[in-house]
Every structure is written in structure tokens, then in C-alpha cells.
mmCIF file of C-alpha atoms in Angstrom:
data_model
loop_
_atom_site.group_PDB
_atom_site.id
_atom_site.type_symbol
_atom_site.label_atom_id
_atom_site.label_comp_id
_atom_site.label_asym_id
_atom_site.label_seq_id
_atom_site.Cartn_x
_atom_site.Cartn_y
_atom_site.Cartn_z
ATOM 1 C CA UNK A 1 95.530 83.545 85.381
ATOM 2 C CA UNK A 2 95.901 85.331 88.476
ATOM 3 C CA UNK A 3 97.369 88.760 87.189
ATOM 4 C CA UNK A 4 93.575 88.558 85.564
ATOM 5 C CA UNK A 5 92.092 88.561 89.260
ATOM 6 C CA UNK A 6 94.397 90.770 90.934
ATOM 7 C CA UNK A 7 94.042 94.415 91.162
ATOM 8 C CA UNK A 8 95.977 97.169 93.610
ATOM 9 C CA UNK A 9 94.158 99.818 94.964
ATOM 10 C CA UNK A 10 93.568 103.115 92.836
ATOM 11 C CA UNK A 11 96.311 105.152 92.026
ATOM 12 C CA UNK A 12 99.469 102.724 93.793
ATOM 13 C CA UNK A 13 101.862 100.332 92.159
ATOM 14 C CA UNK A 14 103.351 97.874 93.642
ATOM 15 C CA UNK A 15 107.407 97.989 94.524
ATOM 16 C CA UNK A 16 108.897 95.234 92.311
ATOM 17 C CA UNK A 17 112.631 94.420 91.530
ATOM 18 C CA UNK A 18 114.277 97.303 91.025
ATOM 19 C CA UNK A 19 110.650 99.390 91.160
ATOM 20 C CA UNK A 20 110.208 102.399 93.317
ATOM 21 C CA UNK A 21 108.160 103.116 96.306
ATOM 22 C CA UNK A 22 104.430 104.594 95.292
ATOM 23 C CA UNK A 23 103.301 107.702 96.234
ATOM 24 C CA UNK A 24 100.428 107.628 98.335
ATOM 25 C CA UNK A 25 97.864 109.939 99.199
ATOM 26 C CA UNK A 26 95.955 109.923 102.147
ATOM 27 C CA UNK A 27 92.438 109.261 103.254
ATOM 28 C CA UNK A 28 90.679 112.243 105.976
ATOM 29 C CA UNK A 29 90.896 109.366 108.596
ATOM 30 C CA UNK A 30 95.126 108.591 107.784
ATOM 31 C CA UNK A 31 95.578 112.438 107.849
ATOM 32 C CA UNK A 32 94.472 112.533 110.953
ATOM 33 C CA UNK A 33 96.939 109.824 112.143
ATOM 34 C CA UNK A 34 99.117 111.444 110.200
ATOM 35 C CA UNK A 35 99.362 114.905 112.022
ATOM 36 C CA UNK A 36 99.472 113.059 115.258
ATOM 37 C CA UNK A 37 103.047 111.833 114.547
ATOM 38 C CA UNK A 38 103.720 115.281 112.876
ATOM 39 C CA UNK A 39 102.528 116.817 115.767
ATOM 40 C CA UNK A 40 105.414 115.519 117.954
ATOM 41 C CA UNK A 41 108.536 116.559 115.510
ATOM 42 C CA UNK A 42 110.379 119.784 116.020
ATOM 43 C CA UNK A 43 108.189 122.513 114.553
ATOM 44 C CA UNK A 44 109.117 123.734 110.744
ATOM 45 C CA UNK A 45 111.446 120.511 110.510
ATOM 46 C CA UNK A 46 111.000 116.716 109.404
ATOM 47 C CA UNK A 47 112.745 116.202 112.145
ATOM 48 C CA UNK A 48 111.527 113.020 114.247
ATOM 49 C CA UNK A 49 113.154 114.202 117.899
ATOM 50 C CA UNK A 50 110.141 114.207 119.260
ATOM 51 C CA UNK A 51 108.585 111.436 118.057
ATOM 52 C CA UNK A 52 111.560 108.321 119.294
ATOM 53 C CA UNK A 53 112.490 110.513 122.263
ATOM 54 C CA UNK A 54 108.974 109.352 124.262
ATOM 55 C CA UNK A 55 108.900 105.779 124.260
ATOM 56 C CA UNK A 56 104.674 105.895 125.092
ATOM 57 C CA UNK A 57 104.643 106.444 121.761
ATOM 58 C CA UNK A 58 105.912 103.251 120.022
ATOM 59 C CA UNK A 59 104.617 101.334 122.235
ATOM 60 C CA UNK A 60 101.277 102.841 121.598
ATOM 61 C CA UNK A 61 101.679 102.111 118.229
ATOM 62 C CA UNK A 62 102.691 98.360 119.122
ATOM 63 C CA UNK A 63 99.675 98.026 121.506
ATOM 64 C CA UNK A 64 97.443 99.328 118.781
ATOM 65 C CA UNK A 65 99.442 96.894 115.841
ATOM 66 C CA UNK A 66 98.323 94.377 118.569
ATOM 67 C CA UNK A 67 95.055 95.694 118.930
ATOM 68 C CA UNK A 68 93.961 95.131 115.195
ATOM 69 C CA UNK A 69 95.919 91.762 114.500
ATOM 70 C CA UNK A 70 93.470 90.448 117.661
ATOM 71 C CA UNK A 71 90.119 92.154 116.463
ATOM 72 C CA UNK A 72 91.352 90.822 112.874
ATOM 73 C CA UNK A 73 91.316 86.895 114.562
ATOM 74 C CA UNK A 74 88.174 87.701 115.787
ATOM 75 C CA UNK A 75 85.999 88.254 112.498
ATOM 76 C CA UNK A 76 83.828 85.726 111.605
ATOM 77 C CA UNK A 77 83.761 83.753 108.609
ATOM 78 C CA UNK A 78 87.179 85.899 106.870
ATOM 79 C CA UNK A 79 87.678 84.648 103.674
ATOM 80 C CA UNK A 80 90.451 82.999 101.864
ATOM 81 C CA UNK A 81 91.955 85.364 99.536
ATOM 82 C CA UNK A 82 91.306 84.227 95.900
ATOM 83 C CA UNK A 83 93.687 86.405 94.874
ATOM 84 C CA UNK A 84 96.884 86.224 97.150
ATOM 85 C CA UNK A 85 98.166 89.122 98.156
ATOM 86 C CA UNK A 86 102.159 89.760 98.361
ATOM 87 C CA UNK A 87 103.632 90.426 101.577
ATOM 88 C CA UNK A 88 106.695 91.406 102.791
ATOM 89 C CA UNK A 89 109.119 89.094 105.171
ATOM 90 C CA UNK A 90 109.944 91.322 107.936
ATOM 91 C CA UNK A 91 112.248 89.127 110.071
ATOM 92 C CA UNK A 92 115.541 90.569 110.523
ATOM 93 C CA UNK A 93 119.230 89.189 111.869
ATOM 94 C CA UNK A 94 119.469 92.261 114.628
ATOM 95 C CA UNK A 95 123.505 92.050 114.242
ATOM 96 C CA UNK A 96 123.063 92.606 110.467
ATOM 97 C CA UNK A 97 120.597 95.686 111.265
ATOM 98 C CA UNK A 98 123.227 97.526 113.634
ATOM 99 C CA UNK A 99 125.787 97.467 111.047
ATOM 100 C CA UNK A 100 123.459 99.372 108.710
ATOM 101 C CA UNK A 101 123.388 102.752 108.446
ATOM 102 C CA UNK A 102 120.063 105.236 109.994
ATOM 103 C CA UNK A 103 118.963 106.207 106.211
ATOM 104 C CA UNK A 104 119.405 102.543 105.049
ATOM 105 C CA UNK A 105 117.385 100.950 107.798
ATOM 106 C CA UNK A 106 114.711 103.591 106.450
ATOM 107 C CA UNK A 107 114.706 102.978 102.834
ATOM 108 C CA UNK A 108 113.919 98.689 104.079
ATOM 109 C CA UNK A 109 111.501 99.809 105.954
ATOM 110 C CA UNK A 110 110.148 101.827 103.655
ATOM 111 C CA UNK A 111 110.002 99.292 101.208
ATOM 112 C CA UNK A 112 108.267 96.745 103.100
ATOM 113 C CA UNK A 113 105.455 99.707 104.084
ATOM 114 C CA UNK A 114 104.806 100.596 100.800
ATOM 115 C CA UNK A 115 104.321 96.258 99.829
ATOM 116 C CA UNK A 116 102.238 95.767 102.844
ATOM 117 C CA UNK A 117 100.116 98.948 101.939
ATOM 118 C CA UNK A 118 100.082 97.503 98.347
ATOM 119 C CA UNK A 119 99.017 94.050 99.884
ATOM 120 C CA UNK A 120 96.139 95.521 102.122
ATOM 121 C CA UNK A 121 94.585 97.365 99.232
ATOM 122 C CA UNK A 122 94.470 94.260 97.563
ATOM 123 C CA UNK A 123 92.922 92.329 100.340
ATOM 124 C CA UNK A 124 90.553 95.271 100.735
ATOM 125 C CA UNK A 125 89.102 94.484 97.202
ATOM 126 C CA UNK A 126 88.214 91.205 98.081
ATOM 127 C CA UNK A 127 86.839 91.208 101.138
ATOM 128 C CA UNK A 128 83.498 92.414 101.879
ATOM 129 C CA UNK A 129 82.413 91.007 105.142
ATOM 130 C CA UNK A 130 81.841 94.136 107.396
ATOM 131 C CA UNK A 131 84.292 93.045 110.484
ATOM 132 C CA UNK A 132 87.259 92.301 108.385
ATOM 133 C CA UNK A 133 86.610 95.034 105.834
ATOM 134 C CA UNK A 134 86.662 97.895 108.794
ATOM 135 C CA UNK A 135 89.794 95.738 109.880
ATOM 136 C CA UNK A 136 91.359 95.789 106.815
ATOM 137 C CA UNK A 137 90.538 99.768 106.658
ATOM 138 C CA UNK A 138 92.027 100.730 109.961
ATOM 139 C CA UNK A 139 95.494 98.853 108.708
ATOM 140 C CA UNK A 140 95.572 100.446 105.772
ATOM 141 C CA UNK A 141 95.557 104.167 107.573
ATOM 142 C CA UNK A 142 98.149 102.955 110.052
ATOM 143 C CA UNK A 143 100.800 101.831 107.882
ATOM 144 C CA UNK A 144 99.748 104.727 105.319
ATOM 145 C CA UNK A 145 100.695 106.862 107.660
ATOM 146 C CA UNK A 146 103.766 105.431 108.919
ATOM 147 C CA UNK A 147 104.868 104.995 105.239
ATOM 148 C CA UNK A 148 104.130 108.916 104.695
ATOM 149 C CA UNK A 149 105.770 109.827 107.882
ATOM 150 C CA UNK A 150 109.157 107.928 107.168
ATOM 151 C CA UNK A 151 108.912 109.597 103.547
ATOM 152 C CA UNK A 152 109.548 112.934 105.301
ATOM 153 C CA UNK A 153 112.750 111.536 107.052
ATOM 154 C CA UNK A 154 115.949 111.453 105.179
ATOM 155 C CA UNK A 155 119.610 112.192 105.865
ATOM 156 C CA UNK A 156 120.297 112.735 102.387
ATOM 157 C CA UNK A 157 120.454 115.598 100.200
ATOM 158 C CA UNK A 158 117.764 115.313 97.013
ATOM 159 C CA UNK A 159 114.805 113.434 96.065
ATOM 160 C CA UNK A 160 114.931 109.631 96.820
ATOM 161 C CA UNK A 161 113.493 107.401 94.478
ATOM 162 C CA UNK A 162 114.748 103.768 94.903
ATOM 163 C CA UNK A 163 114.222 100.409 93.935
ATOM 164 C CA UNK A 164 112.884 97.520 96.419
ATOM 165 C CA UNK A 165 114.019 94.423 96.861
ATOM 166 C CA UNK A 166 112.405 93.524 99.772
ATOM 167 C CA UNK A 167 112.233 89.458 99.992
ATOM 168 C CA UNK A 168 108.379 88.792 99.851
ATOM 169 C CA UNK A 169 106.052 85.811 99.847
ATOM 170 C CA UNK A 170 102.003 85.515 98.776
ATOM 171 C CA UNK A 171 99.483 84.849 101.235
ATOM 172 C CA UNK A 172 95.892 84.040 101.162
ATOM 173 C CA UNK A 173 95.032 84.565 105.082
ATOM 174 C CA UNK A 174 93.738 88.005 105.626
ATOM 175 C CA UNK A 175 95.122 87.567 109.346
ATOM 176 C CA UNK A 176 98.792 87.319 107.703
ATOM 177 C CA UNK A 177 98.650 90.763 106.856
ATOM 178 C CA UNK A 178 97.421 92.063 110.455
ATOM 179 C CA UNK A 179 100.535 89.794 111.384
ATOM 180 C CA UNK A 180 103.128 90.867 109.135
ATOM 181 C CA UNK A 181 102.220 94.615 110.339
ATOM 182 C CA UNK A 182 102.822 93.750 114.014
ATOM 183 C CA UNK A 183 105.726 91.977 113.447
ATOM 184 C CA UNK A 184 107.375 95.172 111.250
ATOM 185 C CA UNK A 185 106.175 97.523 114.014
ATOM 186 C CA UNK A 186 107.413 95.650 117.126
ATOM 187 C CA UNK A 187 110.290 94.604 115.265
ATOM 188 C CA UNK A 188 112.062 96.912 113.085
ATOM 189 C CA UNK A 189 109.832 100.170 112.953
ATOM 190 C CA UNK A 190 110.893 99.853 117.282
ATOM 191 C CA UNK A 191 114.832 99.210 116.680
ATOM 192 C CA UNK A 192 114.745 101.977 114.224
ATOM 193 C CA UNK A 193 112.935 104.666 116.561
ATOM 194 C CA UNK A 194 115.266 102.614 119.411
ATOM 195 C CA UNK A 195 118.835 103.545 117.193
ATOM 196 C CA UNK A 196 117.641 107.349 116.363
ATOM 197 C CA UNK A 197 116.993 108.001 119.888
ATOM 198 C CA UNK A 198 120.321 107.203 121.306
ATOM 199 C CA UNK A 199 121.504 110.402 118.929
ATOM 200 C CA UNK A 200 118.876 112.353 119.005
ATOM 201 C CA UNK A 201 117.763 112.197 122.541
ATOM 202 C CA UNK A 202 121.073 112.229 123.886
ATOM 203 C CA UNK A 203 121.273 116.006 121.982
ATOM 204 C CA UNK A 204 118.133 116.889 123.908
ATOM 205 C CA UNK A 205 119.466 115.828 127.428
ATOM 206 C CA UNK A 206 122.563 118.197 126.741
ATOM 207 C CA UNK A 207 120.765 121.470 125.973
ATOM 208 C CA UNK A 208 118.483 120.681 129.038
ATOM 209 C CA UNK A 209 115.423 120.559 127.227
ATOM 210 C CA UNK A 210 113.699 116.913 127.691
ATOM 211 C CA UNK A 211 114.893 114.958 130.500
ATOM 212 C CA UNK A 212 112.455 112.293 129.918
ATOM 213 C CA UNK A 213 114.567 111.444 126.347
ATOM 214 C CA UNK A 214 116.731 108.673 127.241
ATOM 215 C CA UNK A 215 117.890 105.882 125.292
ATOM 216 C CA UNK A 216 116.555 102.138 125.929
#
């Protein structure tokens, strides 16, 4: 059976029906990306002004998405997951997404972070060939970190601890994942920093203090 075969990575469970989103702890290496996005949010705050106002940075993160997904395609002999891991579908109607609210466009994205982490542990168990594996391990710090860092954003009061129900299908390509990851960042990880920076980097061109923030 293949709940027999499959295994997540130590210490995360999977967001199911009505499950919540793990808690995740970081590696050294994902700390380190991690306090590179910190690094550009208003000091003392989770506040992520800094981070949507400069457009370089998304798009670094999209060139490096890109990066991996290529590198990824490059690997010889990848295997075919025995085990297939679950991954979340990430294509989105963009009229439906403006009509949603900042904090709910967070908690979906959120959701399909913390399956796609859950999906590249998995893969990580099963793959041992040294290109894919160091692949696999760069992927998982980038959207570990991105799942941490959207964890500190939140325009409500309290503690959030919801259930997914992200729409998700199994795949046994290791290059699906790399995909899936490129397609969340480029797609709505970018229209999400894209909607907070008409707010928040319109605040920052009143008081005079970043006249580079301007809104796509």
C-alpha cells in the first residue's frame, strides 16, 4: 500500500482537509535565506514594506525559482518517484484573486507552501542521486523560508491556525515539484507582493521616504 512507502520529513505533517499548516523549523542554510527577507522589513515589525516595495526582489526570487526548475531538468538519470508525492495546483482565475481579501490571498498561499514543502521532503527521501538531491535541498530552503516569512504576516489579531483545502494532485516527476514552485512564485507569491505594494508603497511615497516604491 502506498501509505506503507510514504514518509514526510521529520517533525512536519502534511495539511489535509480541514488540517492545519505545520510548523517548520529551519535548517542554518534556510535561516540564512530567511534573514535576507527579514532584513528588508521595517525594523521591530513583521511588517513586509520593504520587502514588495523593491521589485529586484521578486524578481530575484523568480529568476532564482527559474534557476533551480532548469538545473533540476538538467540532472541525469532523476528517478521516478515510487512514492508520489502530493502537490499543490497553483493556477489561479486572476479576477477571482482581486476580489479576495490581502490576509486571504495569504492563508492560500500559505497552504500550498506548507504542501509543496511537505511534497519536497518526501521527494527528498527518495532520491539519492547527488544532482537532484542538492536540487531537491536548495527547494526545500526556498519555499521554507517563504512559508516562515508569510507566517510572520497577518492582518489579524491572534494566533492563526487554519485548515487547508488547497486542490492538490500526486506526482511522480521530481521536475513537477521544481515546476509547481515556479509557477506559485511567478504567479501568485508576485500578485500578492504586486497587491500589498499598491498600499504599502503608496504610504512610503507620501512621507517622502522611498521614491523608488511604486506600484506595477
Amino acid at each position: 500500500m502506498r501509505a506503507a512507502c510514504c514518509r514526510h520529513g521529520p517533525g512536519l505533517e502534511l495539511p489535509r482537509e480541514g488540517g492545519m499548516v505545520p510548523k517548520v523549523t529551519p535548517s542554518p542554510t534556510g535561516l540564512l535565506l530567511l534573514t535576507s527577507f527579514l532584513l528588508h522589513m521595517e525594523e521591530g515589525h513583521a511588517n513586509p514594506t520593504r520587502l514588495v516595495c523593491d521589485n529586484r526582489l521578486i524578481q530575484k526570487y523568480i529568476g532564482e525559482a527559474k534557476d533551480m526548475e532548469k538545473r533540476a531538468g538538467q540532472c541525469q538519470a532523476l528517478p521516478t518517484l515510487s512514492c508520489p508525492t502530493v502537490l499543490p495546483l497553483v493556477d489561479f482565475s486572476l479576477q477571482q484573486w482581486k476580489s479576495k481579501s490581502n490576509e486571504t490571498k495569504r492563508r492560500e498561499i500559505l497552504c500550498d507552501l506548507a504542501l509543496l514543502v511537505g511534497a519536497v521532503a518526501e521527494a527528498q527521501g527518495q532520491v539519492t542521486e547527488e544532482c537532484g538531491a542538492r536540487q531537491l535541498s536548495q527547494l526545500y530552503q526556498h519555499a521554507n523560508s517563504f512559508l516562515l516569512l508569510l507566517q510572520t504576516f497577518s492582518w489579524e489579531a491572534g494566533p492563526w491556525e487554519p485548515g487547508c483545502s488547497t486542490h492538490s494532485v500526486e506526482q511522480t516527476h521530481v521536475t513537477s515539484i521544481f515546476l509547481t514552485y515556479r509557477q506559485l512564485v511567478q504567479g501568485k507569491l508576485r500578485f500578492f507582493f504586486h497587491d500589498l505594494a499598491k498600499d504599502l508603497c503608496k504610504q512610503g511615497q507620501e512621507g517622502g521616504r522611498d521614491p523608488q516604491c511604486r506600484a506595477r
